[in-house]
Amino acid sequence: MKDEELIAILDELDLNGADWDGGTDKAYGHNYTSTYAKYLAEMRADPINFVEIGVWHGGSMAMWCKYLPKAKFLFYDIANQVKPKADKHIDWTRSRLHIASAYTPESVQVARDYFKNGIDFLLDDGPHTLDSMLQVVNLYAPLMNQGGVLMIEDVQSKDWFVNLSAVAPSNSIFEAIDLTES
């Protein structure tokens, strides 16, 4: 089941669809909205520290700002391609866009400096390579707060889960959710 509130937000902002100016594919094709709702429902009203890697045209940035009204955001992308249609819905008083690869020690330091108290939710929607996914776990897991969620989207092969579970911290819960049929 998809989270209707997230979909309603994207519809309200007119950003529901990657082929739309400033839009995102979070609510269709992948059905990530139900997975987001599963992990974020209890954090919605909290002042959480949220990282998203790979924001493309900014549709998800706008969605998160509306869905998580007390969160502080750090977004990463290798280029600023945020479209005006999405930009106008992003709360820049709570958000920062860092233009660089997120998979470097320098970018990790940006997160460490921005979120002095750690990260509560990290969403990796970057280049979708096994190497980048392994790097995000190795680089950012130490910054995750107790009970925090590090979510990686678009894992290209079920075989990769073996590699990813091998680098997950021993005190973490590793869950693979297959959305290929949703």
PDB file of C-alpha atoms in Angstrom:
ATOM      1  CA  MET A   1       0.000   0.000   0.000  1.00  0.00           C
ATOM      2  CA  LYS A   2       1.312   3.461  -0.848  1.00  0.00           C
ATOM      3  CA  ASP A   3       1.302   6.218   1.702  1.00  0.00           C
ATOM      4  CA  GLU A   4      -1.560   8.409   0.568  1.00  0.00           C
ATOM      5  CA  GLU A   5      -0.303  11.482   2.397  1.00  0.00           C
ATOM      6  CA  LEU A   6       3.038  11.504   0.571  1.00  0.00           C
ATOM      7  CA  ILE A   7       1.260  11.026  -2.744  1.00  0.00           C
ATOM      8  CA  ALA A   8      -1.182  13.801  -1.862  1.00  0.00           C
ATOM      9  CA  ILE A   9       1.748  16.120  -1.101  1.00  0.00           C
ATOM     10  CA  LEU A  10       3.350  15.394  -4.469  1.00  0.00           C
ATOM     11  CA  ASP A  11       0.012  15.924  -6.206  1.00  0.00           C
ATOM     12  CA  GLU A  12      -0.616  19.170  -4.311  1.00  0.00           C
ATOM     13  CA  LEU A  13       2.840  20.475  -5.240  1.00  0.00           C
ATOM     14  CA  ASP A  14       2.345  19.224  -8.818  1.00  0.00           C
ATOM     15  CA  LEU A  15       5.582  17.217  -8.582  1.00  0.00           C
ATOM     16  CA  ASN A  16       4.278  13.650  -8.886  1.00  0.00           C
ATOM     17  CA  GLY A  17       6.264  12.258 -11.801  1.00  0.00           C
ATOM     18  CA  ALA A  18       9.906  12.323 -12.873  1.00  0.00           C
ATOM     19  CA  ASP A  19       8.962  13.478 -16.353  1.00  0.00           C
ATOM     20  CA  TRP A  20       7.341  16.615 -14.905  1.00  0.00           C
ATOM     21  CA  ASP A  21       9.309  19.819 -14.437  1.00  0.00           C
ATOM     22  CA  GLY A  22      10.876  19.447 -11.002  1.00  0.00           C
ATOM     23  CA  GLY A  23       9.034  16.200 -10.379  1.00  0.00           C
ATOM     24  CA  THR A  24      10.080  12.966  -8.733  1.00  0.00           C
ATOM     25  CA  ASP A  25       9.436   9.264  -9.309  1.00  0.00           C
ATOM     26  CA  LYS A  26       9.130   8.413  -5.604  1.00  0.00           C
ATOM     27  CA  ALA A  27       5.392   7.636  -5.742  1.00  0.00           C
ATOM     28  CA  TYR A  28       5.170   5.698  -8.974  1.00  0.00           C
ATOM     29  CA  GLY A  29       7.243   3.071 -10.678  1.00  0.00           C
ATOM     30  CA  HIS A  30       9.052   2.178  -7.462  1.00  0.00           C
ATOM     31  CA  ASN A  31       6.348   2.565  -4.800  1.00  0.00           C
ATOM     32  CA  TYR A  32       8.841   3.932  -2.296  1.00  0.00           C
ATOM     33  CA  THR A  33       6.178   5.978  -0.535  1.00  0.00           C
ATOM     34  CA  SER A  34       4.896   2.995   1.468  1.00  0.00           C
ATOM     35  CA  THR A  35       8.436   2.168   2.579  1.00  0.00           C
ATOM     36  CA  TYR A  36       9.079   5.786   3.582  1.00  0.00           C
ATOM     37  CA  ALA A  37       5.838   5.830   5.571  1.00  0.00           C
ATOM     38  CA  LYS A  38       6.810   2.605   7.346  1.00  0.00           C
ATOM     39  CA  TYR A  39      10.040   4.121   8.653  1.00  0.00           C
ATOM     40  CA  LEU A  40       9.147   7.799   8.976  1.00  0.00           C
ATOM     41  CA  ALA A  41       5.619   7.694  10.427  1.00  0.00           C
ATOM     42  CA  GLU A  42       6.840   7.787  14.027  1.00  0.00           C
ATOM     43  CA  MET A  43       9.420  10.517  13.263  1.00  0.00           C
ATOM     44  CA  ARG A  44       7.132  12.926  11.398  1.00  0.00           C
ATOM     45  CA  ALA A  45       6.565  15.378  14.211  1.00  0.00           C
ATOM     46  CA  ASP A  46      10.131  15.196  15.512  1.00  0.00           C
ATOM     47  CA  PRO A  47      13.031  17.545  14.724  1.00  0.00           C
ATOM     48  CA  ILE A  48      15.018  14.831  12.938  1.00  0.00           C
ATOM     49  CA  ASN A  49      18.226  15.186  10.952  1.00  0.00           C
ATOM     50  CA  PHE A  50      17.596  13.960   7.410  1.00  0.00           C
ATOM     51  CA  VAL A  51      20.032  13.355   4.543  1.00  0.00           C
ATOM     52  CA  GLU A  52      19.120  12.585   0.940  1.00  0.00           C
ATOM     53  CA  ILE A  53      21.804  11.747  -1.595  1.00  0.00           C
ATOM     54  CA  GLY A  54      20.769  12.313  -5.210  1.00  0.00           C
ATOM     55  CA  VAL A  55      18.001  14.898  -5.516  1.00  0.00           C
ATOM     56  CA  TRP A  56      18.061  15.595  -9.276  1.00  0.00           C
ATOM     57  CA  HIS A  57      15.333  18.178 -10.010  1.00  0.00           C
ATOM     58  CA  GLY A  58      14.355  18.712  -6.372  1.00  0.00           C
ATOM     59  CA  GLY A  59      10.897  17.152  -6.268  1.00  0.00           C
ATOM     60  CA  SER A  60      11.750  14.927  -3.332  1.00  0.00           C
ATOM     61  CA  MET A  61      13.332  17.865  -1.490  1.00  0.00           C
ATOM     62  CA  ALA A  62      10.030  19.732  -1.660  1.00  0.00           C
ATOM     63  CA  MET A  63       8.098  16.609  -0.632  1.00  0.00           C
ATOM     64  CA  TRP A  64      10.299  16.041   2.423  1.00  0.00           C
ATOM     65  CA  CYS A  65      10.053  19.680   3.535  1.00  0.00           C
ATOM     66  CA  LYS A  66       6.267  19.427   3.552  1.00  0.00           C
ATOM     67  CA  TYR A  67       6.058  15.883   4.997  1.00  0.00           C
ATOM     68  CA  LEU A  68       8.597  16.465   7.787  1.00  0.00           C
ATOM     69  CA  PRO A  69       7.819  19.977   9.056  1.00  0.00           C
ATOM     70  CA  LYS A  70      10.346  19.966  11.913  1.00  0.00           C
ATOM     71  CA  ALA A  71      13.212  18.161  10.180  1.00  0.00           C
ATOM     72  CA  LYS A  72      16.553  19.664   9.267  1.00  0.00           C
ATOM     73  CA  PHE A  73      17.782  18.595   5.821  1.00  0.00           C
ATOM     74  CA  LEU A  74      21.088  18.065   4.089  1.00  0.00           C
ATOM     75  CA  PHE A  75      20.745  17.213   0.409  1.00  0.00           C
ATOM     76  CA  TYR A  76      23.594  16.097  -1.847  1.00  0.00           C
ATOM     77  CA  ASP A  77      23.895  16.062  -5.608  1.00  0.00           C
ATOM     78  CA  ILE A  78      26.780  16.333  -8.053  1.00  0.00           C
ATOM     79  CA  ALA A  79      25.078  19.255  -9.834  1.00  0.00           C
ATOM     80  CA  ASN A  80      22.438  21.813  -8.932  1.00  0.00           C
ATOM     81  CA  GLN A  81      19.592  20.822 -11.230  1.00  0.00           C
ATOM     82  CA  VAL A  82      16.780  21.834  -8.876  1.00  0.00           C
ATOM     83  CA  LYS A  83      13.953  23.237 -10.972  1.00  0.00           C
ATOM     84  CA  PRO A  84      12.136  26.447  -9.970  1.00  0.00           C
ATOM     85  CA  LYS A  85       8.862  24.541  -9.667  1.00  0.00           C
ATOM     86  CA  ALA A  86      10.357  22.382  -6.886  1.00  0.00           C
ATOM     87  CA  ASP A  87      12.599  25.101  -5.440  1.00  0.00           C
ATOM     88  CA  LYS A  88       9.669  27.314  -4.475  1.00  0.00           C
ATOM     89  CA  HIS A  89       8.408  24.569  -2.126  1.00  0.00           C
ATOM     90  CA  ILE A  90      11.742  23.889  -0.400  1.00  0.00           C
ATOM     91  CA  ASP A  91      12.139  25.420   3.054  1.00  0.00           C
ATOM     92  CA  TRP A  92      15.677  26.757   2.749  1.00  0.00           C
ATOM     93  CA  THR A  93      15.672  27.844   6.403  1.00  0.00           C
ATOM     94  CA  ARG A  94      15.838  24.130   7.294  1.00  0.00           C
ATOM     95  CA  SER A  95      17.647  22.830   4.216  1.00  0.00           C
ATOM     96  CA  ARG A  96      21.096  22.838   2.694  1.00  0.00           C
ATOM     97  CA  LEU A  97      22.092  21.563  -0.761  1.00  0.00           C
ATOM     98  CA  HIS A  98      25.708  20.435  -0.972  1.00  0.00           C
ATOM     99  CA  ILE A  99      26.935  20.201  -4.571  1.00  0.00           C
ATOM    100  CA  ALA A 100      29.518  17.416  -4.578  1.00  0.00           C
ATOM    101  CA  SER A 101      29.790  13.671  -4.551  1.00  0.00           C
ATOM    102  CA  ALA A 102      28.422  12.460  -1.230  1.00  0.00           C
ATOM    103  CA  TYR A 103      30.861   9.550  -1.282  1.00  0.00           C
ATOM    104  CA  THR A 104      33.979  11.379  -0.122  1.00  0.00           C
ATOM    105  CA  PRO A 105      35.441  12.033   3.325  1.00  0.00           C
ATOM    106  CA  GLU A 106      34.961  15.771   2.687  1.00  0.00           C
ATOM    107  CA  SER A 107      31.213  15.343   2.144  1.00  0.00           C
ATOM    108  CA  VAL A 108      30.945  13.168   5.235  1.00  0.00           C
ATOM    109  CA  GLN A 109      32.603  15.989   7.172  1.00  0.00           C
ATOM    110  CA  VAL A 110      29.934  18.370   5.843  1.00  0.00           C
ATOM    111  CA  ALA A 111      27.283  16.071   7.350  1.00  0.00           C
ATOM    112  CA  ARG A 112      29.226  15.730  10.597  1.00  0.00           C
ATOM    113  CA  ASP A 113      29.514  19.531  10.894  1.00  0.00           C
ATOM    114  CA  TYR A 114      25.881  20.206   9.899  1.00  0.00           C
ATOM    115  CA  PHE A 115      24.406  17.522  12.145  1.00  0.00           C
ATOM    116  CA  LYS A 116      26.442  17.727  15.332  1.00  0.00           C
ATOM    117  CA  ASN A 117      24.008  15.293  16.998  1.00  0.00           C
ATOM    118  CA  GLY A 118      24.102  12.689  14.218  1.00  0.00           C
ATOM    119  CA  ILE A 119      21.740  11.595  11.451  1.00  0.00           C
ATOM    120  CA  ASP A 120      18.298  10.088  12.040  1.00  0.00           C
ATOM    121  CA  PHE A 121      17.384   9.182   8.464  1.00  0.00           C
ATOM    122  CA  LEU A 122      19.609   8.850   5.411  1.00  0.00           C
ATOM    123  CA  LEU A 123      18.258   8.070   1.961  1.00  0.00           C
ATOM    124  CA  ASP A 124      20.737   7.113  -0.763  1.00  0.00           C
ATOM    125  CA  ASP A 125      19.273   7.639  -4.236  1.00  0.00           C
ATOM    126  CA  GLY A 126      22.655   8.305  -5.833  1.00  0.00           C
ATOM    127  CA  PRO A 127      24.341   6.574  -8.782  1.00  0.00           C
ATOM    128  CA  HIS A 128      22.907   3.117  -7.954  1.00  0.00           C
ATOM    129  CA  THR A 129      26.252   1.327  -8.158  1.00  0.00           C
ATOM    130  CA  LEU A 130      27.408  -1.326  -5.719  1.00  0.00           C
ATOM    131  CA  ASP A 131      30.509   0.738  -4.998  1.00  0.00           C
ATOM    132  CA  SER A 132      28.494   3.842  -4.062  1.00  0.00           C
ATOM    133  CA  MET A 133      26.179   1.778  -1.877  1.00  0.00           C
ATOM    134  CA  LEU A 134      29.075   0.171  -0.033  1.00  0.00           C
ATOM    135  CA  GLN A 135      30.623   3.610   0.422  1.00  0.00           C
ATOM    136  CA  VAL A 136      27.449   5.116   1.865  1.00  0.00           C
ATOM    137  CA  VAL A 137      27.281   2.370   4.486  1.00  0.00           C
ATOM    138  CA  ASN A 138      30.975   2.593   5.335  1.00  0.00           C
ATOM    139  CA  LEU A 139      31.087   6.401   5.391  1.00  0.00           C
ATOM    140  CA  TYR A 140      27.747   7.332   6.963  1.00  0.00           C
ATOM    141  CA  ALA A 141      26.822   4.434   9.281  1.00  0.00           C
ATOM    142  CA  PRO A 142      29.118   5.851  11.989  1.00  0.00           C
ATOM    143  CA  LEU A 143      27.079   9.094  11.913  1.00  0.00           C
ATOM    144  CA  MET A 144      23.713   7.375  12.338  1.00  0.00           C
ATOM    145  CA  ASN A 145      21.887   7.850  15.628  1.00  0.00           C
ATOM    146  CA  GLN A 146      20.603   4.916  17.662  1.00  0.00           C
ATOM    147  CA  GLY A 147      17.375   3.812  15.961  1.00  0.00           C
ATOM    148  CA  GLY A 148      18.265   5.751  12.810  1.00  0.00           C
ATOM    149  CA  VAL A 149      17.490   4.488   9.321  1.00  0.00           C
ATOM    150  CA  LEU A 150      19.928   4.297   6.408  1.00  0.00           C
ATOM    151  CA  MET A 151      17.916   3.435   3.302  1.00  0.00           C
ATOM    152  CA  ILE A 152      19.426   2.636  -0.095  1.00  0.00           C
ATOM    153  CA  GLU A 153      17.184   2.825  -3.143  1.00  0.00           C
ATOM    154  CA  ASP A 154      17.437   1.004  -6.460  1.00  0.00           C
ATOM    155  CA  VAL A 155      19.733  -1.866  -5.510  1.00  0.00           C
ATOM    156  CA  GLN A 156      20.327  -3.302  -8.976  1.00  0.00           C
ATOM    157  CA  SER A 157      20.880  -6.956  -8.075  1.00  0.00           C
ATOM    158  CA  LYS A 158      19.683  -9.175  -5.253  1.00  0.00           C
ATOM    159  CA  ASP A 159      23.258 -10.471  -5.089  1.00  0.00           C
ATOM    160  CA  TRP A 160      24.360  -7.042  -3.864  1.00  0.00           C
ATOM    161  CA  PHE A 161      22.466  -7.553  -0.607  1.00  0.00           C
ATOM    162  CA  VAL A 162      25.125 -10.056   0.463  1.00  0.00           C
ATOM    163  CA  ASN A 163      27.834  -7.418  -0.035  1.00  0.00           C
ATOM    164  CA  LEU A 164      25.816  -4.723   1.711  1.00  0.00           C
ATOM    165  CA  SER A 165      24.893  -6.875   4.702  1.00  0.00           C
ATOM    166  CA  ALA A 166      28.588  -7.734   5.102  1.00  0.00           C
ATOM    167  CA  VAL A 167      29.504  -4.061   5.691  1.00  0.00           C
ATOM    168  CA  ALA A 168      26.457  -3.158   7.787  1.00  0.00           C
ATOM    169  CA  PRO A 169      27.423  -2.478  11.402  1.00  0.00           C
ATOM    170  CA  SER A 170      26.999  -5.514  13.645  1.00  0.00           C
ATOM    171  CA  ASN A 171      24.558  -3.651  15.903  1.00  0.00           C
ATOM    172  CA  SER A 172      22.266  -2.721  13.000  1.00  0.00           C
ATOM    173  CA  ILE A 173      19.172  -4.356  11.603  1.00  0.00           C
ATOM    174  CA  PHE A 174      19.609  -5.097   7.901  1.00  0.00           C
ATOM    175  CA  GLU A 175      16.409  -5.427   5.897  1.00  0.00           C
ATOM    176  CA  ALA A 176      16.090  -5.927   2.141  1.00  0.00           C
ATOM    177  CA  ILE A 177      12.779  -4.820   0.640  1.00  0.00           C
ATOM    178  CA  ASP A 178      12.146  -5.898  -2.938  1.00  0.00           C
ATOM    179  CA  LEU A 179      10.027  -3.325  -4.765  1.00  0.00           C
ATOM    180  CA  THR A 180      10.579  -4.714  -8.264  1.00  0.00           C
ATOM    181  CA  GLU A 181       7.036  -6.072  -8.401  1.00  0.00           C
ATOM    182  CA  SER A 182       5.307  -3.060  -6.851  1.00  0.00           C
TER     183      SER A 182
END
